CSV table of C-alpha atoms in Angstrom, one decimal:
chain,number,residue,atom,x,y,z
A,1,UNK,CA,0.0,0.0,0.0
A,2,UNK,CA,1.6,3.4,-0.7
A,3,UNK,CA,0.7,6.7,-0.8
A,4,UNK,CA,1.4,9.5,-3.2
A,5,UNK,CA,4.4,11.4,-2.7
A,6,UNK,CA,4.1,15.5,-2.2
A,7,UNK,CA,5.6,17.7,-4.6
A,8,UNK,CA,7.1,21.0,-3.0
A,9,UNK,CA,8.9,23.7,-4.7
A,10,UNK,CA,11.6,25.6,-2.6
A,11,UNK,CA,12.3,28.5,-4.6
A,12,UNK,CA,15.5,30.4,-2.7
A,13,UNK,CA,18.7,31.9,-4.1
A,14,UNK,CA,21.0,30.7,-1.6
A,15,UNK,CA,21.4,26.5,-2.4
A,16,UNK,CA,22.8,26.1,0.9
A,17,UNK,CA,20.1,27.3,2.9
A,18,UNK,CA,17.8,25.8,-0.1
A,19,UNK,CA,19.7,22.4,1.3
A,20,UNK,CA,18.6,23.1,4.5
A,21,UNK,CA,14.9,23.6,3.6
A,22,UNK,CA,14.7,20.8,2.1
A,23,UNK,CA,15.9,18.4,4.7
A,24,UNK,CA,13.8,19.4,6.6
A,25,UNK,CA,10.8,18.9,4.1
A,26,UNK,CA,11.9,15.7,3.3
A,27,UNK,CA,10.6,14.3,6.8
A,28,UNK,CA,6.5,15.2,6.0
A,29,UNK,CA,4.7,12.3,4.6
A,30,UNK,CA,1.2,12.0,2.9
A,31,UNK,CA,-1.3,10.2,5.6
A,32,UNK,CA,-1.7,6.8,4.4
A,33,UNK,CA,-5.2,5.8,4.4
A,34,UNK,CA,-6.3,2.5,6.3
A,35,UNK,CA,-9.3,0.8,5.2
A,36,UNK,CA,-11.1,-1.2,8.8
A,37,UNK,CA,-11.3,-4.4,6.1
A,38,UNK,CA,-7.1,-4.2,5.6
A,39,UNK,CA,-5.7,-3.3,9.2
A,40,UNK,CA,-2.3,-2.7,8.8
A,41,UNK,CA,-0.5,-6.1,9.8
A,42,UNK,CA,3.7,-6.4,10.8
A,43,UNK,CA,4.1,-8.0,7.5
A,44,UNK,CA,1.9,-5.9,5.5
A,45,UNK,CA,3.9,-2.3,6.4
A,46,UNK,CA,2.3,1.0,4.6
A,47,UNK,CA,4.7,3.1,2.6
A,48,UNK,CA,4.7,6.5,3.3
A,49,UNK,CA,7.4,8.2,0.0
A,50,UNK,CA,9.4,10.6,0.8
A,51,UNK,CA,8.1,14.1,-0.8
A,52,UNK,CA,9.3,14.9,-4.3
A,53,UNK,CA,11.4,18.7,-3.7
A,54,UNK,CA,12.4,21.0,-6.4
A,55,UNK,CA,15.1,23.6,-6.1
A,56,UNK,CA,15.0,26.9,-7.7
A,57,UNK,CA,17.2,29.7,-7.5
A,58,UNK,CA,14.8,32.2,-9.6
A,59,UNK,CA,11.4,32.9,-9.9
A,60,UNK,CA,11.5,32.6,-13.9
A,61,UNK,CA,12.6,28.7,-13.5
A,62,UNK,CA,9.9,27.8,-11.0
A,63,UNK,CA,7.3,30.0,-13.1
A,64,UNK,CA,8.4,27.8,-16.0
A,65,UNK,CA,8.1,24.5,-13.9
A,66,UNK,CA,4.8,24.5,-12.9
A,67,UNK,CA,3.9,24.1,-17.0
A,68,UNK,CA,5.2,20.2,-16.4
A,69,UNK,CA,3.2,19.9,-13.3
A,70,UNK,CA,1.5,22.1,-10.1
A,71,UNK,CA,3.4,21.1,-6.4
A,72,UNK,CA,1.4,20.1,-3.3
A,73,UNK,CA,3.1,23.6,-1.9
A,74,UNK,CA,5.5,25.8,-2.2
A,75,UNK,CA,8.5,27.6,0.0
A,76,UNK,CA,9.2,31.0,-1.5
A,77,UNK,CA,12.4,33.0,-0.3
A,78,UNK,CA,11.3,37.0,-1.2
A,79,UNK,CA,14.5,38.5,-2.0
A,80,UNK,CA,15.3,37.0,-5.8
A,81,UNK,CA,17.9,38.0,-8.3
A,82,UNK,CA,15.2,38.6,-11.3
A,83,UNK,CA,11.7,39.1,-10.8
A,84,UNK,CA,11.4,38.4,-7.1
A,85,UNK,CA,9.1,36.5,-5.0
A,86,UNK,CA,6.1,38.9,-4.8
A,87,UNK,CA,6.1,39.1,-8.5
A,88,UNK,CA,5.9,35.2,-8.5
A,89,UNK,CA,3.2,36.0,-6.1
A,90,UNK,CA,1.1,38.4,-8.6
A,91,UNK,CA,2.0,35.2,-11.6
A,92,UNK,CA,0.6,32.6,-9.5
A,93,UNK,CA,-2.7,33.9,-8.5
A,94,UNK,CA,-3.8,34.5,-11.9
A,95,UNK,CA,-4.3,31.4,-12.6
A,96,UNK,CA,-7.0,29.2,-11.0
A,97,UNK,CA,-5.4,26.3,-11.0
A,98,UNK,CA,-2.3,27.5,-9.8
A,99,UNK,CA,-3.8,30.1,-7.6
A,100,UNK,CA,-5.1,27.2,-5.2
A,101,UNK,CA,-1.6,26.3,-4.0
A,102,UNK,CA,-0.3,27.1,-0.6
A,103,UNK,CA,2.8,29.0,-0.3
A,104,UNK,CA,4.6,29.8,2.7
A,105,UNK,CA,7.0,32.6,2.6
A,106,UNK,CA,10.6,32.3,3.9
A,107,UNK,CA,12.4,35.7,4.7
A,108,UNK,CA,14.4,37.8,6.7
A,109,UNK,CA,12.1,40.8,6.0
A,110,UNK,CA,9.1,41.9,8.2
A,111,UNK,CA,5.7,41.0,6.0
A,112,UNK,CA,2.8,40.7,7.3
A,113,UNK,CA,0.9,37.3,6.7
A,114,UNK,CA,-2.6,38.9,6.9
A,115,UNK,CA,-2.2,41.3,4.0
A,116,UNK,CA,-0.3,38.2,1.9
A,117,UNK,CA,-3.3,35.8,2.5
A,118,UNK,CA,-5.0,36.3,-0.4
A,119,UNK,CA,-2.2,35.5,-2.3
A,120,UNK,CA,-2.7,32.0,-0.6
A,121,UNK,CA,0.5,32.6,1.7
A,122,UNK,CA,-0.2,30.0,4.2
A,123,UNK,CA,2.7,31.7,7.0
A,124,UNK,CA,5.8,33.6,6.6
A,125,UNK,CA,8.6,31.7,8.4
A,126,UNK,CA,11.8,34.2,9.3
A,127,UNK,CA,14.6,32.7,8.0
A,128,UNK,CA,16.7,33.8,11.4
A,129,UNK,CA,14.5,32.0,13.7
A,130,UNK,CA,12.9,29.2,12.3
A,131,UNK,CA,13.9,25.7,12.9
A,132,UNK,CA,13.2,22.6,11.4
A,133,UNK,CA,10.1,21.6,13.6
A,134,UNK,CA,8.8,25.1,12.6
A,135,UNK,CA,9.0,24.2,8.7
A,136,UNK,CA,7.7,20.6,9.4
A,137,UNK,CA,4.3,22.0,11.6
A,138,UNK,CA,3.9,24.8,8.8
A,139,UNK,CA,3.8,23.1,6.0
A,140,UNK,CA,1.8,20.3,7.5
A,141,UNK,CA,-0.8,22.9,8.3
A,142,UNK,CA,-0.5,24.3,5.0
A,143,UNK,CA,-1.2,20.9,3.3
A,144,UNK,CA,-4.2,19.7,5.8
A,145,UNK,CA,-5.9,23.2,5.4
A,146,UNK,CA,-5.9,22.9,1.7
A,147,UNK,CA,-6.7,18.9,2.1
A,148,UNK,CA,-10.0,19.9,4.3
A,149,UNK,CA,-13.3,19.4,2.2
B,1,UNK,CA,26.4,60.1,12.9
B,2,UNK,CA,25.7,61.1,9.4
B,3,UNK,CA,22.9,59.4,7.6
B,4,UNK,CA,24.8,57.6,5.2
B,5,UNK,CA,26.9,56.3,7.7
B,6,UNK,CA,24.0,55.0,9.6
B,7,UNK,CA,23.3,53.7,6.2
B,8,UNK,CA,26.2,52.0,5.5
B,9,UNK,CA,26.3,50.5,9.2
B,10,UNK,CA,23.0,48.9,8.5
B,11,UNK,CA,23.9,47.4,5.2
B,12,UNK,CA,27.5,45.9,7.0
B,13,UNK,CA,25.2,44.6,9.4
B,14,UNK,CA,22.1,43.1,7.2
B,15,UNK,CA,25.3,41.6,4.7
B,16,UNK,CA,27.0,39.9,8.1
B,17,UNK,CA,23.6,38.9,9.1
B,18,UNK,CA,22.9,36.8,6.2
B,19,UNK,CA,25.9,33.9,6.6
B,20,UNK,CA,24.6,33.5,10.0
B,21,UNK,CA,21.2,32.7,9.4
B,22,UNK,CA,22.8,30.0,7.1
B,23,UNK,CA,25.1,29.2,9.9
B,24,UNK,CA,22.0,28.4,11.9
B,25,UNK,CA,20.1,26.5,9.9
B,26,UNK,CA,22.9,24.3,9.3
B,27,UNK,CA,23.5,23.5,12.7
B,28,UNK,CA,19.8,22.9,13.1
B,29,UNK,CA,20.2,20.3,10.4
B,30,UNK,CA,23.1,18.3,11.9
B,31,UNK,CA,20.3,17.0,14.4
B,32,UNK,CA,19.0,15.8,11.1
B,33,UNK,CA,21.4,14.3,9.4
B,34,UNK,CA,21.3,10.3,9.3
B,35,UNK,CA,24.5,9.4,8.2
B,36,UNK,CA,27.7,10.1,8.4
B,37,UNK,CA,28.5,11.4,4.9
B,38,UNK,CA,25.2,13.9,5.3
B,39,UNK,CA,26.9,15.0,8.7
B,40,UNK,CA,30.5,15.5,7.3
B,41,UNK,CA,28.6,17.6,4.3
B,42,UNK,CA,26.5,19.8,7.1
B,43,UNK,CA,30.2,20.3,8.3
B,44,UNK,CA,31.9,21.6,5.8
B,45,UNK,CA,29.3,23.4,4.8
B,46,UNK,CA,29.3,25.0,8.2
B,47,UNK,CA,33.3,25.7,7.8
B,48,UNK,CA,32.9,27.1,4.3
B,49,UNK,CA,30.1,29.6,4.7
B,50,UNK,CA,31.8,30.6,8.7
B,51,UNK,CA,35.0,31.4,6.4
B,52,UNK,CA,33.3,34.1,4.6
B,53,UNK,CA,31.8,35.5,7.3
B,54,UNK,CA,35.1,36.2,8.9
B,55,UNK,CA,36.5,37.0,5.4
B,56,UNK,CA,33.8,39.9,5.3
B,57,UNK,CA,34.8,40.7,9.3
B,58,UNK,CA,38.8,41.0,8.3
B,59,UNK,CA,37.8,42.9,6.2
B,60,UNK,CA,36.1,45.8,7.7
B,61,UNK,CA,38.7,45.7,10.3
B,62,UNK,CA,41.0,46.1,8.1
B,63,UNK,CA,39.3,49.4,6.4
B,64,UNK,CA,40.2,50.5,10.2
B,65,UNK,CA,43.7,50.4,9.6
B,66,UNK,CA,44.3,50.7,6.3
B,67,UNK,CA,46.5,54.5,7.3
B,68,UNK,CA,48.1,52.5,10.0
B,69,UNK,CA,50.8,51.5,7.9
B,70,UNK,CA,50.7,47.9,8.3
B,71,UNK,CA,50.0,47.0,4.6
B,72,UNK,CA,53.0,47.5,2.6
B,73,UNK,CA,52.8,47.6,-1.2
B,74,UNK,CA,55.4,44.9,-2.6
B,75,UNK,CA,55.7,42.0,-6.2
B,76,UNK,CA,52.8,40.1,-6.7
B,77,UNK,CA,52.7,37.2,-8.6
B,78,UNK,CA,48.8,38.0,-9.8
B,79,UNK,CA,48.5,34.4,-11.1
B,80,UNK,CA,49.4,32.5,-7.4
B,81,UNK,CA,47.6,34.8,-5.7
B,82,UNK,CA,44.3,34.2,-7.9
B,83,UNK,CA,44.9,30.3,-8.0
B,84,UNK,CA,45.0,30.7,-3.9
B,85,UNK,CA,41.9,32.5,-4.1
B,86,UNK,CA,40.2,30.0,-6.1
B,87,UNK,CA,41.6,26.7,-4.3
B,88,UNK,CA,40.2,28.7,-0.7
B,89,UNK,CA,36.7,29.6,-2.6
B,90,UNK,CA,36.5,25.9,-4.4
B,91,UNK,CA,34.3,24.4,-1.3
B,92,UNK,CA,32.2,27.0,-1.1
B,93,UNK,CA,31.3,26.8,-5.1
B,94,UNK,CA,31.0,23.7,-5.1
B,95,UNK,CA,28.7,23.2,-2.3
B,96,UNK,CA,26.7,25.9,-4.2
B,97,UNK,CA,26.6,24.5,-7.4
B,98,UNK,CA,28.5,26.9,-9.2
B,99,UNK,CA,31.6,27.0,-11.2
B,100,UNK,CA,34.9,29.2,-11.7
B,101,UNK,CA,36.3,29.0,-14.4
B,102,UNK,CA,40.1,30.2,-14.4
B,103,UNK,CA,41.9,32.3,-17.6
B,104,UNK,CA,45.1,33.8,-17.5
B,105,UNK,CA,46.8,35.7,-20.7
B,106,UNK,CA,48.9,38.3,-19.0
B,107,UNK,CA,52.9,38.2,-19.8
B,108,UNK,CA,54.3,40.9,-17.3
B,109,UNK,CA,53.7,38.6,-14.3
B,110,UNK,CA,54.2,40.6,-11.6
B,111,UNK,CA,51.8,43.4,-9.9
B,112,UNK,CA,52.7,46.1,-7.3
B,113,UNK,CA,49.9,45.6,-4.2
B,114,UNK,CA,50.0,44.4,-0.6
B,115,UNK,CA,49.1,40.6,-0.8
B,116,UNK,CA,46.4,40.6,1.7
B,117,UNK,CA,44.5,43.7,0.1
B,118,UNK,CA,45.1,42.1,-3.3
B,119,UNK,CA,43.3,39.0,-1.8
B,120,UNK,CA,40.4,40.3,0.1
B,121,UNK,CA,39.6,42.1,-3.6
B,122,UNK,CA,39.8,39.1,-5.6
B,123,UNK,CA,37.7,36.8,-2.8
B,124,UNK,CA,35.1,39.6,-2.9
B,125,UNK,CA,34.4,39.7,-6.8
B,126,UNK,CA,34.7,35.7,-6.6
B,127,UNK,CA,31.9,35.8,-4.0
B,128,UNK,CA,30.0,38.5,-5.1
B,129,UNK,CA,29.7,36.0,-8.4
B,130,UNK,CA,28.3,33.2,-6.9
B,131,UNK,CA,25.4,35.2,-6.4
B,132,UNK,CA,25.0,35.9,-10.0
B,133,UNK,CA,25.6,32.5,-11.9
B,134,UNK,CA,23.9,29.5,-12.4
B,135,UNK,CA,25.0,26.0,-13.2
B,136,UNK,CA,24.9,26.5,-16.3
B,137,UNK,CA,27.0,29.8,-16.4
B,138,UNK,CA,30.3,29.7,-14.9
B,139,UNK,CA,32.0,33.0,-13.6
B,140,UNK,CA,35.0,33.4,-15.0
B,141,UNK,CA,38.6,34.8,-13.1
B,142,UNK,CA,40.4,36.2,-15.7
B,143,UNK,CA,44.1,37.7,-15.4
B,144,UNK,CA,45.2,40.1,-18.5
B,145,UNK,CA,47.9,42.7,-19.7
B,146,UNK,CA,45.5,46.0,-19.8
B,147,UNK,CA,47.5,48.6,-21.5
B,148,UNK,CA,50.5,49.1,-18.9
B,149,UNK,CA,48.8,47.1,-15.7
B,150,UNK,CA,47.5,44.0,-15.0
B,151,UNK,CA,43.9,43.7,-14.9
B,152,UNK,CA,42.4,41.0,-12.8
B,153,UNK,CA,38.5,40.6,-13.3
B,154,UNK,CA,35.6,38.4,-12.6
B,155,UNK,CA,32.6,37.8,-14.6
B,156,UNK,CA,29.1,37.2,-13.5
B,157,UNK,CA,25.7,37.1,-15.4
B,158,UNK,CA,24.0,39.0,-12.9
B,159,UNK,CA,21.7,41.9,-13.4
B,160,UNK,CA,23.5,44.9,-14.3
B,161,UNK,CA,24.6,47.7,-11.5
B,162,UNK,CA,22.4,50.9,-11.5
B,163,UNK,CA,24.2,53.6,-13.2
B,164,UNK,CA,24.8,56.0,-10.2
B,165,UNK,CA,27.2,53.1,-8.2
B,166,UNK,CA,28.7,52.5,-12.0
B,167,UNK,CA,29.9,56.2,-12.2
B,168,UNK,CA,30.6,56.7,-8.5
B,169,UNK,CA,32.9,53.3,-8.9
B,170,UNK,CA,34.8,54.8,-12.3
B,171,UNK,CA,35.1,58.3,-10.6
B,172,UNK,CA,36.2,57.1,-7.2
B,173,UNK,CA,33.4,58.1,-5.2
B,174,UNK,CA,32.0,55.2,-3.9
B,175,UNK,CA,33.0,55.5,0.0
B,176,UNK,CA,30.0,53.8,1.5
B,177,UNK,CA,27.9,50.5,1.3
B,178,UNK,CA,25.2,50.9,-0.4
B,179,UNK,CA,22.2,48.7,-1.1
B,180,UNK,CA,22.0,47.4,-4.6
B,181,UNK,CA,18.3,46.8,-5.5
B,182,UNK,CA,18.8,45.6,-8.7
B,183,UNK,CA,21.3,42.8,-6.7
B,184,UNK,CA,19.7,41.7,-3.5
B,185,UNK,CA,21.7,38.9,-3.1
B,186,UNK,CA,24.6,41.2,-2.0
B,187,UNK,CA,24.3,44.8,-0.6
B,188,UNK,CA,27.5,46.1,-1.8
B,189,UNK,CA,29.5,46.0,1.4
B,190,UNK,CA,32.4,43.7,-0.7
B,191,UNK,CA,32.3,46.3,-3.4
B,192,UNK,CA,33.0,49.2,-1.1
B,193,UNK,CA,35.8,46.6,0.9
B,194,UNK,CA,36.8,46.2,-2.7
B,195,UNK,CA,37.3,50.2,-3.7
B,196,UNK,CA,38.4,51.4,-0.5
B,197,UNK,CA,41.7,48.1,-0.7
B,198,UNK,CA,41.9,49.8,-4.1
B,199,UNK,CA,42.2,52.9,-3.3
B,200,UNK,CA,44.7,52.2,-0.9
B,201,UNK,CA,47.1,50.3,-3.0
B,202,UNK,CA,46.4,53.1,-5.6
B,203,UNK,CA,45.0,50.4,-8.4
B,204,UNK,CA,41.7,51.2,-10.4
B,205,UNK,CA,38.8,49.0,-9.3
B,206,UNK,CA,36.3,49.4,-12.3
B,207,UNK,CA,33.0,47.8,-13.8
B,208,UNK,CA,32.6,46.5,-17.4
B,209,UNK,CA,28.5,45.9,-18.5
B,210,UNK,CA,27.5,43.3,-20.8
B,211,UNK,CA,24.4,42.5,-22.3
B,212,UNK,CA,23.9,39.6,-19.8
B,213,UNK,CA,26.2,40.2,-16.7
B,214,UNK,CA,28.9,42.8,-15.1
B,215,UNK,CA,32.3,42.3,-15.0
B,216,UNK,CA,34.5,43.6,-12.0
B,217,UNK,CA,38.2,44.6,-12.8
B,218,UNK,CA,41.2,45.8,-10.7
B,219,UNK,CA,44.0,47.4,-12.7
B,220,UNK,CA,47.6,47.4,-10.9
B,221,UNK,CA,50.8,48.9,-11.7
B,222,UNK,CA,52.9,46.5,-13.3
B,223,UNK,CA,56.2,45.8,-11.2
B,224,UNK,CA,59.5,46.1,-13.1
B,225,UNK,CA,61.5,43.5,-10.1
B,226,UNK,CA,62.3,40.2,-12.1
B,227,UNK,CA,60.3,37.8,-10.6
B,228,UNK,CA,61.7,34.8,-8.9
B,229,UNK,CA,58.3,33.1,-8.3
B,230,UNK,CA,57.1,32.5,-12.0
């Protein structure tokens, strides 16, 4: 039994600190559902797959990405070289289909989440605090909000 | 305080800032990190980007003392100081993904600067150009004859500079950091380290624009000593 992976894009200019994103997204798991008629067993063991993550290092790439396929979320760093992370912002949402995915915002600068919402940012995460637990419960959030009928 | 000094405090500060945040996170991920060859990457990631942070410290101490004295103009070999530059920067392109490409044509060999200046120049254009390159497009450190100096240069494919730091850089002028919007990954700080080494070791720091990046030269006085080192 297995589950279907998550796709998330990290879109951030620095690849270390991209790295460091995305070990920590690599942890959250799709919930595997259990039917009551197939309990899981010791022998029979559910797969949970590790989430599919794409780099970017510009907007442009990511923008030109989601033409092969739209990601279960994605992390977006604000500061870009090129058009920069609001102006993915204003790209995303005028789509419909594209419009519906979470982002969470990942910065050093002061933004407000309230006046981002209806750019479907989910939670801006400073990138001089956060931790690892912080990404996992965001994004987790993120995901079950959008996931809720 | 002047404003522009406030100003140029707050960029030193927001361009310090930055490493450490990386610094952070990567410590944060060491709890991570499930194997050993994942932990010994964390590390040297850790070592790599903590380098540069004290690079960029060095550096602004030694704007402090630059009248003091203590860095004496002498023969550079220009090529052996650029190949240490790139062997010290190689980690921290690699764990970036990015390449530098070396090219040297220049036949008078040796430069007249003070080697740690020299240095600190050449590191900050190299850095400065991981910022602007992709995997695809390699920065390139190029050593040339440029009429009677030696121009060392690095190229990146970055956005260009805004033309007030472009004529402030050719006429001197450029004292302060000073945010670059049109290049948020660095806030200028190593191109006012940059002019204010040059300045001192009385080269020409300078800026060539291209159609898809910015080049950033040093020209130094040839020296006329025989070298001993080539």
């Amino acid at each position: 039994m297995s589950a279907t992976p998550y796709t998330f894009f990290i879109i951030e200019d620095d690849p270390i600190m991209a790295e460091c994103i995305a070990r920590a997204c690599s942890r959250i798991v799709p919930p595997t559902s259990q039917s009551p008629d197939n309990p899981k067993t010791d022998s029979q063991s559910i797969i949970s797959p590790a989430p599919k993550i794409q780099i970017f290092s510009d907007t442009v790439s990511a923008i030109n990405a989601l033409d092969d396929g739209l990601p279960d979320l994605i992390l977006l760093d604000v500061l870009l070289n090129g058009p920069d992370g609001f102006t993915f912002l204003n790209e995303i949402i005028s789509y419909p289909d594209s419009a519906r995915i979470p982002v969470i915002i990942i910065t050093s600068l002061n933004l407000s989440p309230r006046r981002l919402s209806h750019y479907g940012v989910r939670a801006i995460l400073n990138k001089e605090t956060m931790t690892p637990a912080e990404i996992q419960t965001v994004i987790q959030c993120a995901i079950g909000a959008r996931e809720e009928p | 305080m002047r404003s522009e000094e406030v100003n140029g405090i707050l960029v030193a500060a927001h361009d310090l800032k930055a490493p450490l945040a990386v610094m952070r996170q990567l410590a944060l991920a060491l709890d991570l990190a499930d194997d050993q060859p994942t932990r010994q990457r964390i590390q040297s990631q850790l070592v790599s980007v903590s380098e540069r942070a004290m690079h960029q410290v060095n550096d602004l101490a030694k704007i402090a003392r630059l009248e003091d004295g203590l860095f004496e103009m002498e023969p550079i070999s220009v090529r052996n100081l650029c190949d240490e530059v790139a062997r010290e920067l190689h980690p921290l392109f690699h764990y970036k993904n990015r390449r530098l490409d070396l090219s040297y044509s220049n036949r008078s060999r040796l430069a007249i600067a003070n080697h740690d200046l020299l240095h600190s120049v050449v590191y900050n254009f190299c850095t400065n150009a991981i910022h602007y390159s992709n995997q695809d497009t390699a920065s390139r450190l190029s050593v040339i004859d440029f009429q009677d100096k030696i121009r060392v240069s690095v190229r990146d494919f970055g956005p260009a500079l805004p033309s007030k730091i472009w004529r402030q850089l050719r006429q001197g002028t450029f004292r302060t950091p000073t945010s670059i919007a049109m290049r948020p990954g660095s806030s200028g700080l190593g191109l006012y380290i940059s002019s204010e080494f040059a300045r001192h070791m009385r080269a020409q720091l300078g800026v060539i624009r291209h159609r898809d990046g910015t080049s950033f030269f040093i020209d130094l006085p040839v020296s006329t000593q025989t070298s001993l080192f080539i």
